[in-house]
Short mmCIF file of C-alpha atoms in Angstrom, two decimals:
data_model
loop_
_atom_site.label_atom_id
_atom_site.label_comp_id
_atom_site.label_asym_id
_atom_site.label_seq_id
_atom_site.Cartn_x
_atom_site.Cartn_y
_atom_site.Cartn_z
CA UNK A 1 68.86 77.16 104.81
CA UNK A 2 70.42 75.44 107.96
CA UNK A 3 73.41 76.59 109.79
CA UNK A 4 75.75 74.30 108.35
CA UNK A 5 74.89 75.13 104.62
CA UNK A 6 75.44 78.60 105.51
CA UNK A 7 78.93 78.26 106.36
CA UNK A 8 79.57 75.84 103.91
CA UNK A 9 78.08 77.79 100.88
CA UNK A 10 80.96 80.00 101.41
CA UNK A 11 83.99 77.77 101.23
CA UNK A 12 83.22 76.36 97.46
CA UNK A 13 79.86 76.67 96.21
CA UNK A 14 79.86 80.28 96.71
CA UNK A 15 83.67 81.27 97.10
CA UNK A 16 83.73 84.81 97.43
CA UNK A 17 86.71 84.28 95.31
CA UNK A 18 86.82 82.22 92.94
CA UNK A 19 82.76 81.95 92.17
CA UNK A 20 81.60 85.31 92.95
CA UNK A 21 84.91 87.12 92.11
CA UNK A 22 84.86 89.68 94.72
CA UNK A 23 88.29 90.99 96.29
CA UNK A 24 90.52 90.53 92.94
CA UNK A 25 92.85 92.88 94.38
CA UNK A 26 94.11 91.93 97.93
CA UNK A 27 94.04 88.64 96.23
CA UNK A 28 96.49 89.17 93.32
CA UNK A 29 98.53 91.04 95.52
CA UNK A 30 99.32 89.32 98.57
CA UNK A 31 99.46 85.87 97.19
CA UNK A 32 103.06 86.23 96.25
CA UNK A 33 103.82 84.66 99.56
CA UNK A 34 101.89 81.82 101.77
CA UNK A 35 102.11 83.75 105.13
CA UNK A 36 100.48 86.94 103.60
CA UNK A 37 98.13 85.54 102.02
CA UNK A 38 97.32 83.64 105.16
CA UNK A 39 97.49 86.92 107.02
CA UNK A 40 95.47 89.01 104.98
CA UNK A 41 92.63 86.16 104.73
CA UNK A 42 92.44 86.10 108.60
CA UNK A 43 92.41 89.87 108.83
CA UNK A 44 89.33 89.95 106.08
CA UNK A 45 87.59 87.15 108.22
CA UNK A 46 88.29 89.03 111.53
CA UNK A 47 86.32 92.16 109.82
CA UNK A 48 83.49 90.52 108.14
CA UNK A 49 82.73 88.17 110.96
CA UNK A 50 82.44 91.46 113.17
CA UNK A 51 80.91 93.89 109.89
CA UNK A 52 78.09 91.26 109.83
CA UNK A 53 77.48 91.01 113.24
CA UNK A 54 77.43 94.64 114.25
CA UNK A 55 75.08 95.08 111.10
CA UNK A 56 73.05 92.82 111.32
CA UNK A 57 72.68 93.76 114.83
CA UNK A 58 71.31 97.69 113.71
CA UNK A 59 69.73 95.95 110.60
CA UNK A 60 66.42 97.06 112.37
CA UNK A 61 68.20 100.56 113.04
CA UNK A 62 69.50 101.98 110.20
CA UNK A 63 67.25 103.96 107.73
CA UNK A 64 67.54 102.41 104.41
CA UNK A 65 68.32 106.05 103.13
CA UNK A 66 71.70 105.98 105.25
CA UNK A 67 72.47 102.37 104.99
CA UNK A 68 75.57 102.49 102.77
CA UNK A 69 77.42 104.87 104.83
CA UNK A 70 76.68 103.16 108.04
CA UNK A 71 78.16 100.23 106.73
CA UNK A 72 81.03 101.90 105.44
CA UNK A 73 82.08 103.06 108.96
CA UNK A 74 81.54 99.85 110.74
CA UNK A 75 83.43 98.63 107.83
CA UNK A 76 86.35 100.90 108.23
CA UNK A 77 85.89 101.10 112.17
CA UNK A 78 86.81 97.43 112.64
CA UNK A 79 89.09 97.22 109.43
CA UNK A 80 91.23 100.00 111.65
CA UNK A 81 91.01 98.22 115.01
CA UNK A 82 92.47 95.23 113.26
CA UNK A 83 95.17 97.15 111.99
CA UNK A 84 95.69 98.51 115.03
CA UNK A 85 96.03 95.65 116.56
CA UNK A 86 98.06 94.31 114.10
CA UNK A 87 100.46 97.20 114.02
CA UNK A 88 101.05 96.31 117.85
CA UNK A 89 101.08 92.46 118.20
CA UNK A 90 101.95 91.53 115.01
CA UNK A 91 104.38 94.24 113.19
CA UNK A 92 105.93 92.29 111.14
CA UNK A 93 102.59 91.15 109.33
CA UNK A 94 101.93 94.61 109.39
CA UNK A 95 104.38 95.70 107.55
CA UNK A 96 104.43 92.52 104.62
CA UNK A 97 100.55 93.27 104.03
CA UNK A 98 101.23 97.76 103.89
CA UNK A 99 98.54 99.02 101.92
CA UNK A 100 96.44 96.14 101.61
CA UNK A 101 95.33 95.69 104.85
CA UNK A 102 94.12 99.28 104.95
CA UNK A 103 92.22 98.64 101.52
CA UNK A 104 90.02 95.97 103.41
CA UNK A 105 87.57 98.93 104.14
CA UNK A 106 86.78 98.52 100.03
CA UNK A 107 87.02 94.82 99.69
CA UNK A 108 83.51 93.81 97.68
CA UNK A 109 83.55 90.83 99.89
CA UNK A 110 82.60 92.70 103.29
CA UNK A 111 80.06 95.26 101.46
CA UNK A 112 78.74 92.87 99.59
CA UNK A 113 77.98 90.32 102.33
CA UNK A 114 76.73 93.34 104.18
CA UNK A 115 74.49 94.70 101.47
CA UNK A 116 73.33 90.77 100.20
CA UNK A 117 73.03 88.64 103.77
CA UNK A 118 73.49 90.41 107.33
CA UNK A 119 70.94 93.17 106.37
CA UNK A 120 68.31 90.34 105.74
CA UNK A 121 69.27 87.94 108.36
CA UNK A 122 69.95 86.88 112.58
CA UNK A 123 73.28 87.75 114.18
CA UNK A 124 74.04 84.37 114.64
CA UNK A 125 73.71 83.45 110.50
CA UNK A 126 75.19 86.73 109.92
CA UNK A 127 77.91 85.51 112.02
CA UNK A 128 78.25 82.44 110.55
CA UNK A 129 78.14 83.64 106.96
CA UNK A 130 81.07 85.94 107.23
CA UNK A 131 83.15 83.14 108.85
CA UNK A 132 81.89 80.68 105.83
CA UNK A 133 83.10 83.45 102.95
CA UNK A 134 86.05 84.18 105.66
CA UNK A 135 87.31 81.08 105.55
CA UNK A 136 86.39 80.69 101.70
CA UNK A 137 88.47 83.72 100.95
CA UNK A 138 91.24 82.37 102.96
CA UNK A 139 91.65 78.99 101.70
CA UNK A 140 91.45 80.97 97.80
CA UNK A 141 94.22 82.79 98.80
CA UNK A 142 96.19 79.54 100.40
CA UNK A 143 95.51 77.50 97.17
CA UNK A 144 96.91 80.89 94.84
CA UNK A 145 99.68 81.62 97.02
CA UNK A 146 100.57 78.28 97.27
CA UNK A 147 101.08 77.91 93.85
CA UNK A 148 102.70 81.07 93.16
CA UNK A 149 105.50 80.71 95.81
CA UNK A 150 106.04 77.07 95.26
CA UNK A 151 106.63 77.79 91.44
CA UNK A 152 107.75 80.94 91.56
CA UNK A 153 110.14 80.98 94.36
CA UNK A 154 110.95 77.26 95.14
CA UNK A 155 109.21 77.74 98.75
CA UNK A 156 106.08 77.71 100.25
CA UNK A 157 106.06 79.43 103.92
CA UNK A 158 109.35 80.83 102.82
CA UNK A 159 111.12 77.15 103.77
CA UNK A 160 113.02 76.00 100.67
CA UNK A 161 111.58 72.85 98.36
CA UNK A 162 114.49 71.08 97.19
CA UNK A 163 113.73 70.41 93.79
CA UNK A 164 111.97 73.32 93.12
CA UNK A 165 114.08 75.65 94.42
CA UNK A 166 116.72 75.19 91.41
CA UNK A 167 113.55 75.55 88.62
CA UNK A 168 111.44 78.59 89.85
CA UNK A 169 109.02 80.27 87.08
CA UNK A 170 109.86 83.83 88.37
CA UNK A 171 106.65 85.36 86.14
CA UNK A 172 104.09 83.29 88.48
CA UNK A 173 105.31 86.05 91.41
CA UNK A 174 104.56 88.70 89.05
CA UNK A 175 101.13 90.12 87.84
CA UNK A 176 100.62 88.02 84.55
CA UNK A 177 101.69 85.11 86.89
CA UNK A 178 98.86 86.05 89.28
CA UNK A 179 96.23 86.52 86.81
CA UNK A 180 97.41 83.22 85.18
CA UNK A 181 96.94 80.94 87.99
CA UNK A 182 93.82 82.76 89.46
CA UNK A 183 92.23 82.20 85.82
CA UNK A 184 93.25 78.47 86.69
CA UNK A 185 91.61 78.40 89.79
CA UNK A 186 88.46 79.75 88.75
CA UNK A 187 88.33 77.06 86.03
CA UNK A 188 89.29 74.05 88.31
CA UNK A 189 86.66 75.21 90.52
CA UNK A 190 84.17 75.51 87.71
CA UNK A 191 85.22 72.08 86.66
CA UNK A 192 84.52 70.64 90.47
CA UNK A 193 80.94 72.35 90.39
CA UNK A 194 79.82 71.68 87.38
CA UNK A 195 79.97 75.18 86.21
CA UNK A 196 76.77 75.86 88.60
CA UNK A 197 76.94 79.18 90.04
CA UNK A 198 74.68 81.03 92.66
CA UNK A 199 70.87 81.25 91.29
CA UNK A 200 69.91 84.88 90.66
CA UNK A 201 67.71 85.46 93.32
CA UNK A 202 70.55 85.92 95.45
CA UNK A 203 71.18 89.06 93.71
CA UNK A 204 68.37 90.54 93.31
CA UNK A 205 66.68 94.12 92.45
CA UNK A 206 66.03 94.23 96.31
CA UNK A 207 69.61 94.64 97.48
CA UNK A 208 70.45 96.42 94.56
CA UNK A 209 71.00 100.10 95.23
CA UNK A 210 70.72 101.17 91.51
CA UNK A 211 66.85 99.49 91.41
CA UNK A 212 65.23 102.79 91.97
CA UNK A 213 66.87 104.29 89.25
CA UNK A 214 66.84 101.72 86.70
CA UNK A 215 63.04 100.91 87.32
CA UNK A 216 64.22 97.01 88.19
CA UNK A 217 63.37 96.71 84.34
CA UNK A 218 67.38 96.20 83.45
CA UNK A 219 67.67 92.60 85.00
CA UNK A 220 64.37 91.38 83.96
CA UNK A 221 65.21 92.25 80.51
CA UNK A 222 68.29 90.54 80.78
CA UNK A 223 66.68 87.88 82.05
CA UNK A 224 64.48 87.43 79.41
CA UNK A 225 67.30 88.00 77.32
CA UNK A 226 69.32 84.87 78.45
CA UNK A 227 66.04 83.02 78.61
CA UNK A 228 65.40 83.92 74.84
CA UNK A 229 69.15 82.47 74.35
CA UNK A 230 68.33 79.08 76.64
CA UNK B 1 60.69 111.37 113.70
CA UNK B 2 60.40 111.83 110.62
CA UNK B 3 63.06 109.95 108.54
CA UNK B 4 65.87 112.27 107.29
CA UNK B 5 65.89 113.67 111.52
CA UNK B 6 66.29 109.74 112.05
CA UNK B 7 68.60 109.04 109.29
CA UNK B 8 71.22 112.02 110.45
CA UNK B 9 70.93 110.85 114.24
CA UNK B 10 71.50 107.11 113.40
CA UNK B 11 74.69 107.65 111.17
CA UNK B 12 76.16 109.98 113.85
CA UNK B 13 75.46 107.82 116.75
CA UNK B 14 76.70 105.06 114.23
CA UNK B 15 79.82 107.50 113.63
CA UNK B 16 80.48 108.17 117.92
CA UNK B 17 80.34 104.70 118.68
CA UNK B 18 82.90 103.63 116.14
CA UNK B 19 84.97 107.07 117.81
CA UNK B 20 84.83 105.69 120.78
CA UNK B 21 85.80 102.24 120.01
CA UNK B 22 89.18 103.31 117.91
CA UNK B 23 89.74 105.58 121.11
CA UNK B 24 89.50 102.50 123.30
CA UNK B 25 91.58 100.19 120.93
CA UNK B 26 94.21 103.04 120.29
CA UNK B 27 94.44 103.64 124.75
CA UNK B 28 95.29 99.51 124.81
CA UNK B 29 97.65 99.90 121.13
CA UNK B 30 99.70 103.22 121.54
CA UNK B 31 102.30 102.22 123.99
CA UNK B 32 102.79 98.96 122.48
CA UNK B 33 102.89 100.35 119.17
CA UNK B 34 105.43 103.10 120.48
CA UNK B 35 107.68 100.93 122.22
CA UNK B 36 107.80 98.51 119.11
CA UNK B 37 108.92 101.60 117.32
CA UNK B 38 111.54 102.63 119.85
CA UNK B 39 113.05 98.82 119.73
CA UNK B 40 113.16 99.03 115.80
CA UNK B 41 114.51 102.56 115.97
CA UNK B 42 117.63 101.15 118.13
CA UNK B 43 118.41 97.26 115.93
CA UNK B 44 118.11 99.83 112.85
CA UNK B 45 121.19 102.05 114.60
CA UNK B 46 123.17 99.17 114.98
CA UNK B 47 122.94 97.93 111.77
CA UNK B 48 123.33 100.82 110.45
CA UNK B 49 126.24 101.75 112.00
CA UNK B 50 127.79 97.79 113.27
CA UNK B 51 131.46 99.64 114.53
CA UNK B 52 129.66 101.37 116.91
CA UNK B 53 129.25 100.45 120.83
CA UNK B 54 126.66 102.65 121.70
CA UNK B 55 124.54 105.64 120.81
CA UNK B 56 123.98 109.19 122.48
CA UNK B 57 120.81 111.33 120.87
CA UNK B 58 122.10 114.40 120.11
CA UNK B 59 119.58 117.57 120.23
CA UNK B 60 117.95 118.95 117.12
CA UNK B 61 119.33 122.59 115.94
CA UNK B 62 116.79 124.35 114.02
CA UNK B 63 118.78 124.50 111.21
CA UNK B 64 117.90 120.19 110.58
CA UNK B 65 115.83 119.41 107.69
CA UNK B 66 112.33 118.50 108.54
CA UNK B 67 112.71 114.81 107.74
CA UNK B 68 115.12 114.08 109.74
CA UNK B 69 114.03 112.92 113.20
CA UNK B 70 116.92 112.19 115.13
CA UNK B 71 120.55 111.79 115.24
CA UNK B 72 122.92 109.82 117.18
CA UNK B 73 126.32 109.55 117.74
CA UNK B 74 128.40 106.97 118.57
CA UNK B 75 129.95 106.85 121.91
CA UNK B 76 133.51 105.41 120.34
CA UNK B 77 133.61 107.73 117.51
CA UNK B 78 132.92 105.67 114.89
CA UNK B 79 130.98 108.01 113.32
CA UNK B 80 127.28 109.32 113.28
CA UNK B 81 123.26 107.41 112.44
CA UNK B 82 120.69 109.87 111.25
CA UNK B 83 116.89 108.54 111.83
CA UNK B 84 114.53 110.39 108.96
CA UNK B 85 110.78 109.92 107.60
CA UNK B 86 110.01 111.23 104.18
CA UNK B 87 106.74 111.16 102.25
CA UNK B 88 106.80 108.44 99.52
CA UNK B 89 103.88 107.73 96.65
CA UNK B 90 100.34 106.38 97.87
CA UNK B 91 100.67 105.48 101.35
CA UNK B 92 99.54 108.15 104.37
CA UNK B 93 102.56 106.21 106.44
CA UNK B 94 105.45 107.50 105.86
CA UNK B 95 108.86 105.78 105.01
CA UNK B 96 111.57 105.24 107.69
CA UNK B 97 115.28 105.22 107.20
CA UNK B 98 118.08 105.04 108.82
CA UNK B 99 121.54 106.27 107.92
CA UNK B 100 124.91 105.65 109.13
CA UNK B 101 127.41 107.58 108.33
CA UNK B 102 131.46 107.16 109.46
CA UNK B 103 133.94 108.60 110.75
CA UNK B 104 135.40 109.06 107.10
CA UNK B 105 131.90 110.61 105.97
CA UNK B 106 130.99 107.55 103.97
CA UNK B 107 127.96 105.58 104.41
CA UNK B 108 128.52 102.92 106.35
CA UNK B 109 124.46 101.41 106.59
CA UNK B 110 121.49 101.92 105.62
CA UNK B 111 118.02 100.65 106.73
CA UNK B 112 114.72 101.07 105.57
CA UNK B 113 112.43 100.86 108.50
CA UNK B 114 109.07 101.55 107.26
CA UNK B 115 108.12 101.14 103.51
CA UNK B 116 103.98 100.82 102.89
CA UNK B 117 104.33 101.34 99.05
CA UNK B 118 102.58 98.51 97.06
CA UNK B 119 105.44 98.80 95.11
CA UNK B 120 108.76 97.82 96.29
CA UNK B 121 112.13 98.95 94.87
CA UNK B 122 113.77 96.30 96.83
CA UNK B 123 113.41 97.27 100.48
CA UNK B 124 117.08 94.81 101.21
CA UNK B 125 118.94 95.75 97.95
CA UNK B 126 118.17 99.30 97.32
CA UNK B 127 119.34 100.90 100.10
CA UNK B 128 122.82 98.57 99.07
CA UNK B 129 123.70 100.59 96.47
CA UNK B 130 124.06 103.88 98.48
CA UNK B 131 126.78 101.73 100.57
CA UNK B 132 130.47 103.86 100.64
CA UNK B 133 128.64 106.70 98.64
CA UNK B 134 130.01 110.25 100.70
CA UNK B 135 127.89 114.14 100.18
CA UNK B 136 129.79 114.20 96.32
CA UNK B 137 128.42 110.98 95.10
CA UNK B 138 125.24 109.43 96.60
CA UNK B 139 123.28 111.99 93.90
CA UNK B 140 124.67 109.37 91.64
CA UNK B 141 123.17 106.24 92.66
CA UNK B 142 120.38 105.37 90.02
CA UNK B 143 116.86 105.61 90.70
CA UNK B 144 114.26 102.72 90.21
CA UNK B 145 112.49 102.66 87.06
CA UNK B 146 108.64 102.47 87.72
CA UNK B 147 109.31 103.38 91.61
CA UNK B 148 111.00 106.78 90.56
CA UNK B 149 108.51 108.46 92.91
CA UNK B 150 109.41 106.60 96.31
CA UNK B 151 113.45 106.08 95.47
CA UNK B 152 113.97 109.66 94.81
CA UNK B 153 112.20 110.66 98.33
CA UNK B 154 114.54 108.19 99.63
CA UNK B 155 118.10 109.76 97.25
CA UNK B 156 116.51 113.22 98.80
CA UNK B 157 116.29 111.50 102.30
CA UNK B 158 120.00 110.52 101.89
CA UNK B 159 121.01 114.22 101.26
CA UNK B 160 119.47 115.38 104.17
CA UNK B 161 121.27 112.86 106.35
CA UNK B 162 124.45 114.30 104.82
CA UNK B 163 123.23 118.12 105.63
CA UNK B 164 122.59 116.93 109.35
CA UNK B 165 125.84 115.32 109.31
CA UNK B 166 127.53 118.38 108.36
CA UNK B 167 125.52 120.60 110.63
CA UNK B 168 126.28 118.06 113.44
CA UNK B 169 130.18 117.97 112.58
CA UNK B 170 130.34 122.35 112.01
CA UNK B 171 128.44 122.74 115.53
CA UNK B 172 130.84 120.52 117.30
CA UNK B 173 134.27 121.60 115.99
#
């Protein structure tokens, strides 16, 4: 796979989001409002850029009997210097993202990306992976919050739209709002790729940390399963 | 080595390095993040207390409940702004208020400077409702349904602003 498909991958084909629907959470909840969604997609790509790195960096390191903790604190290690960080330079993002930015440390997206990619590849791909689903999670969260705040509110960025300002859909800032137009989202981008979604291998029994327990006979029989089916 | 000796001496060298780093970024962030507290501390005074020209810290008796943090009076004697930080629902931060009470022992402001609940109970309007309530009536002020949790620490937080006011007022007459 070359360097640019491994950025790109991220952005549609394989949106963490709206493909591979990892980090439900931060993004139902921050998508209320353009700026934190923006925020909290920037803080996710600032961690997985540097999770990946630093991981892929001990990938040679770390015992495979230990390598779910380690990643958990490099996880949560850079997740709190980017709070941090935040707290100091940028309070009042801080402050609009509360609990959410602290919850990075168990977004799928980073342990996943760990667990499926930097463990298997170069710091440099590693690199450019988590800045590919980085920027893929961001521009999920743009398109959602977009949505929601322009409907919902009658702004986007928290300017006023005009028209839109005097017919606002209040539910769309709520939860069934947020499910409702991240159930669109999913479908418009299922529409855009044909439905196609990432081939199997890139899950398989060799990342998986239930293999040794399950014997790796649960996928194959699935597999056979939906082959039976086909 | 054999691999568990490895495995304990690569998570806790994976475990000091990540020390170290938070102890770096936490050296560079502390100061900043202090004096952005300080700054937020004393616009929160003023609004909570606008009549007021300018504030004088007054020294915590031991009698103070433990949320409240700090108390102020104001140097015209327009009345009094109580700084507190109570324990609300999920979050390990605590929430930040400010209270500003008058001359006439009525609430004159309130701001909530720190809220990390996932749940807001209106961080602009709630704090509206305790406006002109006095130690008699600000038990009154309803609660928010499905944030019961964090707007009763903050009705408690009230009442202790009112018990430092009263302490402050008996120790100076």
């Amino acid at each position: 796979m070359s360097k640019t498909q491994i950025f790109i991958k991220g952005l549609i084909k394989e949106n963490p989001v709206l493909v591979l629907v990892l980090g439900t959470c931060p993004t139902l909840a921050t998508t209320t409002s353009v700026i934190s969604a923006l925020a909290m997609g920037l803080a996710a790509t600032a961690v997985l850029v540097c999770s990946n790195m630093a991981i892929s960096a001990l990938r040679k390191i770390i015992p495979d009997t230990v390598r779910i903790p380690c990643y958990i604190v490099v996880i949560a290690g850079f997740v709190t210097v980017v709070s941090m960080l935040m707290q100091a330079f940028l309070p009042d993002l801080y402050e609009m993202l509360g609990v959410y930015l602290a919850l990075i440390v168990v977004n799928c997206i980073i342990l996943g990306r760990a667990e499926m990619f930097a463990r298997k590849n170069t710091v440099g791909d590693s690199a450019l992976d988590g800045l590919g689903m980085g920027f893929g999670f961001t521009l999920a969260l743009l398109a959602m919050s977009t949505v929601r705040e322009l409907f919902g509110s009658g702004t986007w960025a928290g300017y006023a739209i005009p028209y839109l300002a005097n017919f606002k859909i209040p539910i769309l800032t709520q939860a069934p709002g947020g499910f409702f137009v991240f159930g669109l989202l999913i479908a418009t981008v299922a529409a855009l790729t044909s439905g196609e979604y990432p081939k199997k291998n890139s899950f398989d029994c060799e990342g998986c940390p239930n293999a040794k327990f399950c014997g790796r006979d649960v996928c194959a029989e699935k597999e056979s399963e939906e082959n039976a089916h086909a | 080595m054999n691999n568990r000796a490895k495995s304990i001496l690569v998570l806790t060298l994976i475990c000091l390095i990540v020390t170290a780093l938070l102890a770096f970024v936490n050296l560079v962030t502390a100061p900043v993040i202090e004096e952005s507290n300080a700054q937020k501390v004393q616009n929160s005074l003023r609004s909570a207390l606008p009549a007021a020209d300018g504030f004088v810290a007054l020294d915590l008796t031991g009698d103070m409940p433990t949320t409240v943090t700090g108390v102020y009076q104001a140097e015209n004697g327009s009345g009094y702004a109580v700084t507190l930080k109570t324990k609300s629902q999920y979050s390990s931060d605590k929430m930040g208020l400010t209270v500003g009470i008058g001359a006439d022992g009525k609430i004159a402001g309130i701001v909530l400077t720190s809220y990390y609940e996932s749940k807001d109970f209106g961080k602009e309007s709630y704090p509206k409702t305790y406006l002109d309530a006095d130690a008699d009536t600000y038990a009154s002020v309803s609660l928010v349904s499905g944030v019961t949790y964090s707007s009763t620490a903050f009705r408690n937080a009230v009442g202790d602003a009112f018990t430092a006011y009263q302490i402050i007022k008996e120790a100076a007459q």
